[in-house]
Amino acid sequence: MESDTESVTTASPARVWLRRLVIAVSCAPLAAVSVLHTMGRSGDFGVLGRWYVLLALAVAGFFAWDLIERAIAWAVRR
């Protein structure tokens, strides 16, 4: 029985690694923001614990998550 879906074409290995690299690099800002936010919540790092710094880090985290979603959308587009 044949499928009605489009046939899947194989991508070159270089293209696959480029896609993986873009997704991995897009995760770096979220990792950095997460570490800073966790440091601020611990209360041991001075100004990082202030509400206005934590709020800015939370907003930066949302933008970093959006960057990851965009990178994944780019990587899986046809």
mmCIF file with all atom_site columns, N, CA and C in Angstrom:
data_model
loop_
_atom_site.group_PDB
_atom_site.id
_atom_site.type_symbol
_atom_site.label_atom_id
_atom_site.label_alt_id
_atom_site.label_comp_id
_atom_site.label_asym_id
_atom_site.label_entity_id
_atom_site.label_seq_id
_atom_site.pdbx_PDB_ins_code
_atom_site.Cartn_x
_atom_site.Cartn_y
_atom_site.Cartn_z
_atom_site.occupancy
_atom_site.B_iso_or_equiv
_atom_site.pdbx_formal_charge
_atom_site.auth_seq_id
_atom_site.auth_comp_id
_atom_site.auth_asym_id
_atom_site.auth_atom_id
_atom_site.pdbx_PDB_model_num
ATOM 1   N N  . MET A 1 1  ? 0.846  -1.172 0.000  1.00 0.00 ? 1  MET A N  1
ATOM 2   C CA . MET A 1 1  ? 0.000  0.000  0.000  1.00 0.00 ? 1  MET A CA 1
ATOM 3   C C  . MET A 1 1  ? 0.890  1.232  0.000  1.00 0.00 ? 1  MET A C  1
ATOM 4   N N  . GLU A 1 2  ? 0.657  2.136  -0.927 1.00 0.00 ? 2  GLU A N  1
ATOM 5   C CA . GLU A 1 2  ? 1.479  3.327  -1.048 1.00 0.00 ? 2  GLU A CA 1
ATOM 6   C C  . GLU A 1 2  ? 0.883  4.470  -0.234 1.00 0.00 ? 2  GLU A C  1
ATOM 7   N N  . SER A 1 3  ? 1.754  5.299  0.276  1.00 0.00 ? 3  SER A N  1
ATOM 8   C CA . SER A 1 3  ? 1.327  6.447  1.067  1.00 0.00 ? 3  SER A CA 1
ATOM 9   C C  . SER A 1 3  ? 1.061  7.638  0.151  1.00 0.00 ? 3  SER A C  1
ATOM 10  N N  . ASP A 1 4  ? 0.092  8.470  0.534  1.00 0.00 ? 4  ASP A N  1
ATOM 11  C CA . ASP A 1 4  ? -0.222 9.656  -0.248 1.00 0.00 ? 4  ASP A CA 1
ATOM 12  C C  . ASP A 1 4  ? 0.625  10.858 0.147  1.00 0.00 ? 4  ASP A C  1
ATOM 13  N N  . THR A 1 5  ? 1.457  10.703 1.162  1.00 0.00 ? 5  THR A N  1
ATOM 14  C CA . THR A 1 5  ? 2.284  11.827 1.611  1.00 0.00 ? 5  THR A CA 1
ATOM 15  C C  . THR A 1 5  ? 3.472  12.001 0.684  1.00 0.00 ? 5  THR A C  1
ATOM 16  N N  . GLU A 1 6  ? 4.106  13.164 0.819  1.00 0.00 ? 6  GLU A N  1
ATOM 17  C CA . GLU A 1 6  ? 5.268  13.448 -0.014 1.00 0.00 ? 6  GLU A CA 1
ATOM 18  C C  . GLU A 1 6  ? 6.418  12.526 0.355  1.00 0.00 ? 6  GLU A C  1
ATOM 19  N N  . SER A 1 7  ? 7.236  12.234 -0.616 1.00 0.00 ? 7  SER A N  1
ATOM 20  C CA . SER A 1 7  ? 8.394  11.399 -0.316 1.00 0.00 ? 7  SER A CA 1
ATOM 21  C C  . SER A 1 7  ? 9.424  12.222 0.447  1.00 0.00 ? 7  SER A C  1
ATOM 22  N N  . VAL A 1 8  ? 10.077 11.592 1.362  1.00 0.00 ? 8  VAL A N  1
ATOM 23  C CA . VAL A 1 8  ? 11.074 12.270 2.183  1.00 0.00 ? 8  VAL A CA 1
ATOM 24  C C  . VAL A 1 8  ? 12.407 12.199 1.458  1.00 0.00 ? 8  VAL A C  1
ATOM 25  N N  . THR A 1 9  ? 13.004 13.353 1.243  1.00 0.00 ? 9  THR A N  1
ATOM 26  C CA . THR A 1 9  ? 14.313 13.384 0.609  1.00 0.00 ? 9  THR A CA 1
ATOM 27  C C  . THR A 1 9  ? 15.366 13.482 1.693  1.00 0.00 ? 9  THR A C  1
ATOM 28  N N  . THR A 1 10 ? 16.480 12.847 1.455  1.00 0.00 ? 10 THR A N  1
ATOM 29  C CA . THR A 1 10 ? 17.543 12.876 2.450  1.00 0.00 ? 10 THR A CA 1
ATOM 30  C C  . THR A 1 10 ? 18.391 14.114 2.234  1.00 0.00 ? 10 THR A C  1
ATOM 31  N N  . ALA A 1 11 ? 18.733 14.775 3.325  1.00 0.00 ? 11 ALA A N  1
ATOM 32  C CA . ALA A 1 11 ? 19.568 15.968 3.270  1.00 0.00 ? 11 ALA A CA 1
ATOM 33  C C  . ALA A 1 11 ? 21.026 15.545 3.374  1.00 0.00 ? 11 ALA A C  1
ATOM 34  N N  . SER A 1 12 ? 21.887 16.390 2.882  1.00 0.00 ? 12 SER A N  1
ATOM 35  C CA . SER A 1 12 ? 23.311 16.096 2.964  1.00 0.00 ? 12 SER A CA 1
ATOM 36  C C  . SER A 1 12 ? 23.763 16.145 4.418  1.00 0.00 ? 12 SER A C  1
ATOM 37  N N  . PRO A 1 13 ? 24.794 15.403 4.757  1.00 0.00 ? 13 PRO A N  1
ATOM 38  C CA . PRO A 1 13 ? 25.281 15.407 6.145  1.00 0.00 ? 13 PRO A CA 1
ATOM 39  C C  . PRO A 1 13 ? 25.708 16.796 6.621  1.00 0.00 ? 13 PRO A C  1
ATOM 40  N N  . ALA A 1 14 ? 26.261 17.599 5.731  1.00 0.00 ? 14 ALA A N  1
ATOM 41  C CA . ALA A 1 14 ? 26.667 18.959 6.122  1.00 0.00 ? 14 ALA A CA 1
ATOM 42  C C  . ALA A 1 14 ? 25.451 19.795 6.496  1.00 0.00 ? 14 ALA A C  1
ATOM 43  N N  . ARG A 1 15 ? 24.387 19.643 5.760  1.00 0.00 ? 15 ARG A N  1
ATOM 44  C CA . ARG A 1 15 ? 23.160 20.399 6.045  1.00 0.00 ? 15 ARG A CA 1
ATOM 45  C C  . ARG A 1 15 ? 22.559 19.967 7.379  1.00 0.00 ? 15 ARG A C  1
ATOM 46  N N  . VAL A 1 16 ? 22.590 18.679 7.656  1.00 0.00 ? 16 VAL A N  1
ATOM 47  C CA . VAL A 1 16 ? 22.060 18.165 8.918  1.00 0.00 ? 16 VAL A CA 1
ATOM 48  C C  . VAL A 1 16 ? 22.869 18.725 10.080 1.00 0.00 ? 16 VAL A C  1
ATOM 49  N N  . TRP A 1 17 ? 24.197 18.717 9.963  1.00 0.00 ? 17 TRP A N  1
ATOM 50  C CA . TRP A 1 17 ? 25.028 19.243 11.042 1.00 0.00 ? 17 TRP A CA 1
ATOM 51  C C  . TRP A 1 17 ? 24.864 20.742 11.209 1.00 0.00 ? 17 TRP A C  1
ATOM 52  N N  . LEU A 1 18 ? 24.631 21.464 10.115 1.00 0.00 ? 18 LEU A N  1
ATOM 53  C CA . LEU A 1 18 ? 24.374 22.896 10.210 1.00 0.00 ? 18 LEU A CA 1
ATOM 54  C C  . LEU A 1 18 ? 23.085 23.154 10.991 1.00 0.00 ? 18 LEU A C  1
ATOM 55  N N  . ARG A 1 19 ? 22.063 22.376 10.716 1.00 0.00 ? 19 ARG A N  1
ATOM 56  C CA . ARG A 1 19 ? 20.797 22.520 11.440 1.00 0.00 ? 19 ARG A CA 1
ATOM 57  C C  . ARG A 1 19 ? 20.980 22.241 12.927 1.00 0.00 ? 19 ARG A C  1
ATOM 58  N N  . ARG A 1 20 ? 21.714 21.179 13.240 1.00 0.00 ? 20 ARG A N  1
ATOM 59  C CA . ARG A 1 20 ? 21.965 20.858 14.647 1.00 0.00 ? 20 ARG A CA 1
ATOM 60  C C  . ARG A 1 20 ? 22.775 21.948 15.329 1.00 0.00 ? 20 ARG A C  1
ATOM 61  N N  . LEU A 1 21 ? 23.742 22.499 14.632 1.00 0.00 ? 21 LEU A N  1
ATOM 62  C CA . LEU A 1 21 ? 24.578 23.563 15.200 1.00 0.00 ? 21 LEU A CA 1
ATOM 63  C C  . LEU A 1 21 ? 23.767 24.817 15.468 1.00 0.00 ? 21 LEU A C  1
ATOM 64  N N  . VAL A 1 22 ? 22.875 25.182 14.556 1.00 0.00 ? 22 VAL A N  1
ATOM 65  C CA . VAL A 1 22 ? 22.030 26.369 14.743 1.00 0.00 ? 22 VAL A CA 1
ATOM 66  C C  . VAL A 1 22 ? 21.134 26.190 15.967 1.00 0.00 ? 22 VAL A C  1
ATOM 67  N N  . ILE A 1 23 ? 20.562 25.022 16.128 1.00 0.00 ? 23 ILE A N  1
ATOM 68  C CA . ILE A 1 23 ? 19.709 24.773 17.292 1.00 0.00 ? 23 ILE A CA 1
ATOM 69  C C  . ILE A 1 23 ? 20.534 24.805 18.570 1.00 0.00 ? 23 ILE A C  1
ATOM 70  N N  . ALA A 1 24 ? 21.717 24.217 18.559 1.00 0.00 ? 24 ALA A N  1
ATOM 71  C CA . ALA A 1 24 ? 22.569 24.203 19.751 1.00 0.00 ? 24 ALA A CA 1
ATOM 72  C C  . ALA A 1 24 ? 23.008 25.610 20.138 1.00 0.00 ? 24 ALA A C  1
ATOM 73  N N  . VAL A 1 25 ? 23.395 26.414 19.169 1.00 0.00 ? 25 VAL A N  1
ATOM 74  C CA . VAL A 1 25 ? 23.829 27.783 19.456 1.00 0.00 ? 25 VAL A CA 1
ATOM 75  C C  . VAL A 1 25 ? 22.664 28.632 19.953 1.00 0.00 ? 25 VAL A C  1
ATOM 76  N N  . SER A 1 26 ? 21.480 28.375 19.453 1.00 0.00 ? 26 SER A N  1
ATOM 77  C CA . SER A 1 26 ? 20.321 29.152 19.899 1.00 0.00 ? 26 SER A CA 1
ATOM 78  C C  . SER A 1 26 ? 19.947 28.843 21.348 1.00 0.00 ? 26 SER A C  1
ATOM 79  N N  . CYS A 1 27 ? 20.419 27.723 21.879 1.00 0.00 ? 27 CYS A N  1
ATOM 80  C CA . CYS A 1 27 ? 20.139 27.377 23.274 1.00 0.00 ? 27 CYS A CA 1
ATOM 81  C C  . CYS A 1 27 ? 21.061 28.105 24.251 1.00 0.00 ? 27 CYS A C  1
ATOM 82  N N  . ALA A 1 28 ? 22.177 28.631 23.783 1.00 0.00 ? 28 ALA A N  1
ATOM 83  C CA . ALA A 1 28 ? 23.159 29.277 24.665 1.00 0.00 ? 28 ALA A CA 1
ATOM 84  C C  . ALA A 1 28 ? 22.589 30.481 25.428 1.00 0.00 ? 28 ALA A C  1
ATOM 85  N N  . PRO A 1 29 ? 21.850 31.404 24.782 1.00 0.00 ? 29 PRO A N  1
ATOM 86  C CA . PRO A 1 29 ? 21.303 32.530 25.552 1.00 0.00 ? 29 PRO A CA 1
ATOM 87  C C  . PRO A 1 29 ? 20.348 32.099 26.664 1.00 0.00 ? 29 PRO A C  1
ATOM 88  N N  . LEU A 1 30 ? 19.526 31.100 26.405 1.00 0.00 ? 30 LEU A N  1
ATOM 89  C CA . LEU A 1 30 ? 18.605 30.635 27.445 1.00 0.00 ? 30 LEU A CA 1
ATOM 90  C C  . LEU A 1 30 ? 19.370 30.012 28.601 1.00 0.00 ? 30 LEU A C  1
ATOM 91  N N  . ALA A 1 31 ? 20.427 29.283 28.305 1.00 0.00 ? 31 ALA A N  1
ATOM 92  C CA . ALA A 1 31 ? 21.238 28.691 29.367 1.00 0.00 ? 31 ALA A CA 1
ATOM 93  C C  . ALA A 1 31 ? 21.880 29.780 30.217 1.00 0.00 ? 31 ALA A C  1
ATOM 94  N N  . ALA A 1 32 ? 22.415 30.814 29.584 1.00 0.00 ? 32 ALA A N  1
ATOM 95  C CA . ALA A 1 32 ? 23.051 31.904 30.329 1.00 0.00 ? 32 ALA A CA 1
ATOM 96  C C  . ALA A 1 32 ? 22.040 32.654 31.195 1.00 0.00 ? 32 ALA A C  1
ATOM 97  N N  . VAL A 1 33 ? 20.888 32.959 30.641 1.00 0.00 ? 33 VAL A N  1
ATOM 98  C CA . VAL A 1 33 ? 19.855 33.665 31.394 1.00 0.00 ? 33 VAL A CA 1
ATOM 99  C C  . VAL A 1 33 ? 19.363 32.800 32.555 1.00 0.00 ? 33 VAL A C  1
ATOM 100 N N  . SER A 1 34 ? 19.236 31.505 32.332 1.00 0.00 ? 34 SER A N  1
ATOM 101 C CA . SER A 1 34 ? 18.787 30.610 33.398 1.00 0.00 ? 34 SER A CA 1
ATOM 102 C C  . SER A 1 34 ? 19.779 30.572 34.552 1.00 0.00 ? 34 SER A C  1
ATOM 103 N N  . VAL A 1 35 ? 21.061 30.536 34.234 1.00 0.00 ? 35 VAL A N  1
ATOM 104 C CA . VAL A 1 35 ? 22.080 30.530 35.289 1.00 0.00 ? 35 VAL A CA 1
ATOM 105 C C  . VAL A 1 35 ? 22.033 31.835 36.077 1.00 0.00 ? 35 VAL A C  1
ATOM 106 N N  . LEU A 1 36 ? 21.964 32.961 35.375 1.00 0.00 ? 36 LEU A N  1
ATOM 107 C CA . LEU A 1 36 ? 21.906 34.247 36.064 1.00 0.00 ? 36 LEU A CA 1
ATOM 108 C C  . LEU A 1 36 ? 20.644 34.382 36.914 1.00 0.00 ? 36 LEU A C  1
ATOM 109 N N  . HIS A 1 37 ? 19.533 33.910 36.406 1.00 0.00 ? 37 HIS A N  1
ATOM 110 C CA . HIS A 1 37 ? 18.280 33.995 37.145 1.00 0.00 ? 37 HIS A CA 1
ATOM 111 C C  . HIS A 1 37 ? 18.346 33.128 38.399 1.00 0.00 ? 37 HIS A C  1
ATOM 112 N N  . THR A 1 38 ? 18.919 31.955 38.287 1.00 0.00 ? 38 THR A N  1
ATOM 113 C CA . THR A 1 38 ? 19.065 31.080 39.447 1.00 0.00 ? 38 THR A CA 1
ATOM 114 C C  . THR A 1 38 ? 20.009 31.696 40.477 1.00 0.00 ? 38 THR A C  1
ATOM 115 N N  . MET A 1 39 ? 21.076 32.320 40.008 1.00 0.00 ? 39 MET A N  1
ATOM 116 C CA . MET A 1 39 ? 21.993 33.002 40.926 1.00 0.00 ? 39 MET A CA 1
ATOM 117 C C  . MET A 1 39 ? 21.267 34.123 41.665 1.00 0.00 ? 39 MET A C  1
ATOM 118 N N  . GLY A 1 40 ? 20.416 34.863 40.970 1.00 0.00 ? 40 GLY A N  1
ATOM 119 C CA . GLY A 1 40 ? 19.672 35.950 41.595 1.00 0.00 ? 40 GLY A CA 1
ATOM 120 C C  . GLY A 1 40 ? 18.683 35.468 42.634 1.00 0.00 ? 40 GLY A C  1
ATOM 121 N N  . ARG A 1 41 ? 18.076 34.324 42.377 1.00 0.00 ? 41 ARG A N  1
ATOM 122 C CA . ARG A 1 41 ? 17.105 33.787 43.335 1.00 0.00 ? 41 ARG A CA 1
ATOM 123 C C  . ARG A 1 41 ? 17.765 33.258 44.590 1.00 0.00 ? 41 ARG A C  1
ATOM 124 N N  . SER A 1 42 ? 19.042 32.908 44.498 1.00 0.00 ? 42 SER A N  1
ATOM 125 C CA . SER A 1 42 ? 19.714 32.365 45.680 1.00 0.00 ? 42 SER A CA 1
ATOM 126 C C  . SER A 1 42 ? 19.993 33.447 46.724 1.00 0.00 ? 42 SER A C  1
ATOM 127 N N  . GLY A 1 43 ? 20.096 34.704 46.303 1.00 0.00 ? 43 GLY A N  1
ATOM 128 C CA . GLY A 1 43 ? 20.299 35.797 47.238 1.00 0.00 ? 43 GLY A CA 1
ATOM 129 C C  . GLY A 1 43 ? 21.743 36.037 47.629 1.00 0.00 ? 43 GLY A C  1
ATOM 130 N N  . ASP A 1 44 ? 22.672 35.297 47.074 1.00 0.00 ? 44 ASP A N  1
ATOM 131 C CA . ASP A 1 44 ? 24.085 35.424 47.439 1.00 0.00 ? 44 ASP A CA 1
ATOM 132 C C  . ASP A 1 44 ? 24.888 36.307 46.489 1.00 0.00 ? 44 ASP A C  1
ATOM 133 N N  . PHE A 1 45 ? 24.262 36.886 45.485 1.00 0.00 ? 45 PHE A N  1
ATOM 134 C CA . PHE A 1 45 ? 25.016 37.574 44.449 1.00 0.00 ? 45 PHE A CA 1
ATOM 135 C C  . PHE A 1 45 ? 24.633 39.039 44.301 1.00 0.00 ? 45 PHE A C  1
ATOM 136 N N  . GLY A 1 46 ? 24.276 39.683 45.369 1.00 0.00 ? 46 GLY A N  1
ATOM 137 C CA . GLY A 1 46 ? 24.044 41.121 45.375 1.00 0.00 ? 46 GLY A CA 1
ATOM 138 C C  . GLY A 1 46 ? 22.887 41.576 44.525 1.00 0.00 ? 46 GLY A C  1
ATOM 139 N N  . VAL A 1 47 ? 23.203 42.426 43.544 1.00 0.00 ? 47 VAL A N  1
ATOM 140 C CA . VAL A 1 47 ? 22.169 43.080 42.745 1.00 0.00 ? 47 VAL A CA 1
ATOM 141 C C  . VAL A 1 47 ? 21.365 42.098 41.891 1.00 0.00 ? 47 VAL A C  1
ATOM 142 N N  . LEU A 1 48 ? 21.874 40.908 41.634 1.00 0.00 ? 48 LEU A N  1
ATOM 143 C CA . LEU A 1 48 ? 21.112 39.931 40.853 1.00 0.00 ? 48 LEU A CA 1
ATOM 144 C C  . LEU A 1 48 ? 19.818 39.520 41.543 1.00 0.00 ? 48 LEU A C  1
ATOM 145 N N  . GLY A 1 49 ? 19.722 39.735 42.842 1.00 0.00 ? 49 GLY A N  1
ATOM 146 C CA . GLY A 1 49 ? 18.517 39.358 43.563 1.00 0.00 ? 49 GLY A CA 1
ATOM 147 C C  . GLY A 1 49 ? 17.434 40.421 43.583 1.00 0.00 ? 49 GLY A C  1
ATOM 148 N N  . ARG A 1 50 ? 17.707 41.589 43.036 1.00 0.00 ? 50 ARG A N  1
ATOM 149 C CA . ARG A 1 50 ? 16.699 42.659 43.016 1.00 0.00 ? 50 ARG A CA 1
ATOM 150 C C  . ARG A 1 50 ? 15.587 42.303 42.041 1.00 0.00 ? 50 ARG A C  1
ATOM 151 N N  . TRP A 1 51 ? 14.390 42.786 42.336 1.00 0.00 ? 51 TRP A N  1
ATOM 152 C CA . TRP A 1 51 ? 13.234 42.422 41.516 1.00 0.00 ? 51 TRP A CA 1
ATOM 153 C C  . TRP A 1 51 ? 13.372 42.920 40.091 1.00 0.00 ? 51 TRP A C  1
ATOM 154 N N  . TYR A 1 52 ? 13.951 44.108 39.897 1.00 0.00 ? 52 TYR A N  1
ATOM 155 C CA . TYR A 1 52 ? 14.044 44.653 38.547 1.00 0.00 ? 52 TYR A CA 1
ATOM 156 C C  . TYR A 1 52 ? 15.073 43.897 37.709 1.00 0.00 ? 52 TYR A C  1
ATOM 157 N N  . VAL A 1 53 ? 16.075 43.316 38.328 1.00 0.00 ? 53 VAL A N  1
ATOM 158 C CA . VAL A 1 53 ? 17.030 42.498 37.587 1.00 0.00 ? 53 VAL A CA 1
ATOM 159 C C  . VAL A 1 53 ? 16.400 41.149 37.244 1.00 0.00 ? 53 VAL A C  1
ATOM 160 N N  . LEU A 1 54 ? 15.704 40.552 38.196 1.00 0.00 ? 54 LEU A N  1
ATOM 161 C CA . LEU A 1 54 ? 15.047 39.279 37.927 1.00 0.00 ? 54 LEU A CA 1
ATOM 162 C C  . LEU A 1 54 ? 13.958 39.414 36.870 1.00 0.00 ? 54 LEU A C  1
ATOM 163 N N  . LEU A 1 55 ? 13.245 40.547 36.883 1.00 0.00 ? 55 LEU A N  1
ATOM 164 C CA . LEU A 1 55 ? 12.224 40.776 35.864 1.00 0.00 ? 55 LEU A CA 1
ATOM 165 C C  . LEU A 1 55 ? 12.859 40.886 34.481 1.00 0.00 ? 55 LEU A C  1
ATOM 166 N N  . ALA A 1 56 ? 13.952 41.616 34.387 1.00 0.00 ? 56 ALA A N  1
ATOM 167 C CA . ALA A 1 56 ? 14.653 41.743 33.099 1.00 0.00 ? 56 ALA A CA 1
ATOM 168 C C  . ALA A 1 56 ? 15.179 40.388 32.628 1.00 0.00 ? 56 ALA A C  1
ATOM 169 N N  . LEU A 1 57 ? 15.691 39.598 33.551 1.00 0.00 ? 57 LEU A N  1
ATOM 170 C CA . LEU A 1 57 ? 16.167 38.262 33.181 1.00 0.00 ? 57 LEU A CA 1
ATOM 171 C C  . LEU A 1 57 ? 15.022 37.360 32.737 1.00 0.00 ? 57 LEU A C  1
ATOM 172 N N  . ALA A 1 58 ? 13.867 37.497 33.363 1.00 0.00 ? 58 ALA A N  1
ATOM 173 C CA . ALA A 1 58 ? 12.709 36.702 32.943 1.00 0.00 ? 58 ALA A CA 1
ATOM 174 C C  . ALA A 1 58 ? 12.270 37.086 31.531 1.00 0.00 ? 58 ALA A C  1
ATOM 175 N N  . VAL A 1 59 ? 12.249 38.374 31.232 1.00 0.00 ? 59 VAL A N  1
ATOM 176 C CA . VAL A 1 59 ? 11.897 38.829 29.884 1.00 0.00 ? 59 VAL A CA 1
ATOM 177 C C  . VAL A 1 59 ? 12.933 38.340 28.874 1.00 0.00 ? 59 VAL A C  1
ATOM 178 N N  . ALA A 1 60 ? 14.208 38.418 29.247 1.00 0.00 ? 60 ALA A N  1
ATOM 179 C CA . ALA A 1 60 ? 15.261 37.912 28.364 1.00 0.00 ? 60 ALA A CA 1
ATOM 180 C C  . ALA A 1 60 ? 15.096 36.412 28.137 1.00 0.00 ? 60 ALA A C  1
ATOM 181 N N  . GLY A 1 61 ? 14.633 35.692 29.145 1.00 0.00 ? 61 GLY A N  1
ATOM 182 C CA . GLY A 1 61 ? 14.379 34.265 29.000 1.00 0.00 ? 61 GLY A CA 1
ATOM 183 C C  . GLY A 1 61 ? 13.275 33.973 27.993 1.00 0.00 ? 61 GLY A C  1
ATOM 184 N N  . PHE A 1 62 ? 12.228 34.781 28.001 1.00 0.00 ? 62 PHE A N  1
ATOM 185 C CA . PHE A 1 62 ? 11.167 34.608 27.006 1.00 0.00 ? 62 PHE A CA 1
ATOM 186 C C  . PHE A 1 62 ? 11.681 34.858 25.588 1.00 0.00 ? 62 PHE A C  1
ATOM 187 N N  . PHE A 1 63 ? 12.510 35.885 25.418 1.00 0.00 ? 63 PHE A N  1
ATOM 188 C CA . PHE A 1 63 ? 13.087 36.148 24.102 1.00 0.00 ? 63 PHE A CA 1
ATOM 189 C C  . PHE A 1 63 ? 14.046 35.032 23.681 1.00 0.00 ? 63 PHE A C  1
ATOM 190 N N  . ALA A 1 64 ? 14.796 34.488 24.633 1.00 0.00 ? 64 ALA A N  1
ATOM 191 C CA . ALA A 1 64 ? 15.705 33.388 24.325 1.00 0.00 ? 64 ALA A CA 1
ATOM 192 C C  . ALA A 1 64 ? 14.919 32.144 23.909 1.00 0.00 ? 64 ALA A C  1
ATOM 193 N N  . TRP A 1 65 ? 13.800 31.897 24.570 1.00 0.00 ? 65 TRP A N  1
ATOM 194 C CA . TRP A 1 65 ? 12.954 30.758 24.188 1.00 0.00 ? 65 TRP A CA 1
ATOM 195 C C  . TRP A 1 65 ? 12.393 30.965 22.780 1.00 0.00 ? 65 TRP A C  1
ATOM 196 N N  . ASP A 1 66 ? 12.014 32.199 22.447 1.00 0.00 ? 66 ASP A N  1
ATOM 197 C CA . ASP A 1 66 ? 11.529 32.506 21.106 1.00 0.00 ? 66 ASP A CA 1
ATOM 198 C C  . ASP A 1 66 ? 12.620 32.263 20.066 1.00 0.00 ? 66 ASP A C  1
ATOM 199 N N  . LEU A 1 67 ? 13.859 32.587 20.421 1.00 0.00 ? 67 LEU A N  1
ATOM 200 C CA . LEU A 1 67 ? 14.980 32.337 19.515 1.00 0.00 ? 67 LEU A CA 1
ATOM 201 C C  . LEU A 1 67 ? 15.129 30.842 19.238 1.00 0.00 ? 67 LEU A C  1
ATOM 202 N N  . ILE A 1 68 ? 14.979 30.026 20.261 1.00 0.00 ? 68 ILE A N  1
ATOM 203 C CA . ILE A 1 68 ? 15.059 28.576 20.071 1.00 0.00 ? 68 ILE A CA 1
ATOM 204 C C  . ILE A 1 68 ? 13.930 28.090 19.159 1.00 0.00 ? 68 ILE A C  1
ATOM 205 N N  . GLU A 1 69 ? 12.728 28.587 19.378 1.00 0.00 ? 69 GLU A N  1
ATOM 206 C CA . GLU A 1 69 ? 11.608 28.180 18.533 1.00 0.00 ? 69 GLU A CA 1
ATOM 207 C C  . GLU A 1 69 ? 11.828 28.582 17.078 1.00 0.00 ? 69 GLU A C  1
ATOM 208 N N  . ARG A 1 70 ? 12.376 29.772 16.859 1.00 0.00 ? 70 ARG A N  1
ATOM 209 C CA . ARG A 1 70 ? 12.649 30.206 15.489 1.00 0.00 ? 70 ARG A CA 1
ATOM 210 C C  . ARG A 1 70 ? 13.730 29.361 14.836 1.00 0.00 ? 70 ARG A C  1
ATOM 211 N N  . ALA A 1 71 ? 14.751 28.993 15.606 1.00 0.00 ? 71 ALA A N  1
ATOM 212 C CA . ALA A 1 71 ? 15.817 28.152 15.064 1.00 0.00 ? 71 ALA A CA 1
ATOM 213 C C  . ALA A 1 71 ? 15.287 26.777 14.688 1.00 0.00 ? 71 ALA A C  1
ATOM 214 N N  . ILE A 1 72 ? 14.417 26.225 15.515 1.00 0.00 ? 72 ILE A N  1
ATOM 215 C CA . ILE A 1 72 ? 13.833 24.923 15.195 1.00 0.00 ? 72 ILE A CA 1
ATOM 216 C C  . ILE A 1 72 ? 12.935 25.029 13.974 1.00 0.00 ? 72 ILE A C  1
ATOM 217 N N  . ALA A 1 73 ? 12.154 26.108 13.888 1.00 0.00 ? 73 ALA A N  1
ATOM 218 C CA . ALA A 1 73 ? 11.296 26.292 12.707 1.00 0.00 ? 73 ALA A CA 1
ATOM 219 C C  . ALA A 1 73 ? 12.134 26.417 11.441 1.00 0.00 ? 73 ALA A C  1
ATOM 220 N N  . TRP A 1 74 ? 13.276 27.087 11.528 1.00 0.00 ? 74 TRP A N  1
ATOM 221 C CA . TRP A 1 74 ? 14.158 27.196 10.372 1.00 0.00 ? 74 TRP A CA 1
ATOM 222 C C  . TRP A 1 74 ? 14.746 25.840 10.012 1.00 0.00 ? 74 TRP A C  1
ATOM 223 N N  . ALA A 1 75 ? 15.094 25.062 11.016 1.00 0.00 ? 75 ALA A N  1
ATOM 224 C CA . ALA A 1 75 ? 15.754 23.781 10.781 1.00 0.00 ? 75 ALA A CA 1
ATOM 225 C C  . ALA A 1 75 ? 14.818 22.739 10.174 1.00 0.00 ? 75 ALA A C  1
ATOM 226 N N  . VAL A 1 76 ? 13.539 22.805 10.459 1.00 0.00 ? 76 VAL A N  1
ATOM 227 C CA . VAL A 1 76 ? 12.622 21.791 9.960  1.00 0.00 ? 76 VAL A CA 1
ATOM 228 C C  . VAL A 1 76 ? 11.800 22.239 8.755  1.00 0.00 ? 76 VAL A C  1
ATOM 229 N N  . ARG A 1 77 ? 12.036 23.443 8.285  1.00 0.00 ? 77 ARG A N  1
ATOM 230 C CA . ARG A 1 77 ? 11.269 23.897 7.118  1.00 0.00 ? 77 ARG A CA 1
ATOM 231 C C  . ARG A 1 77 ? 11.690 23.113 5.885  1.00 0.00 ? 77 ARG A C  1
ATOM 232 N N  . ARG A 1 78 ? 10.818 23.086 4.927  1.00 0.00 ? 78 ARG A N  1
ATOM 233 C CA . ARG A 1 78 ? 11.114 22.328 3.688  1.00 0.00 ? 78 ARG A CA 1
ATOM 234 C C  . ARG A 1 78 ? 11.381 23.265 2.561  1.00 0.00 ? 78 ARG A C  1
#
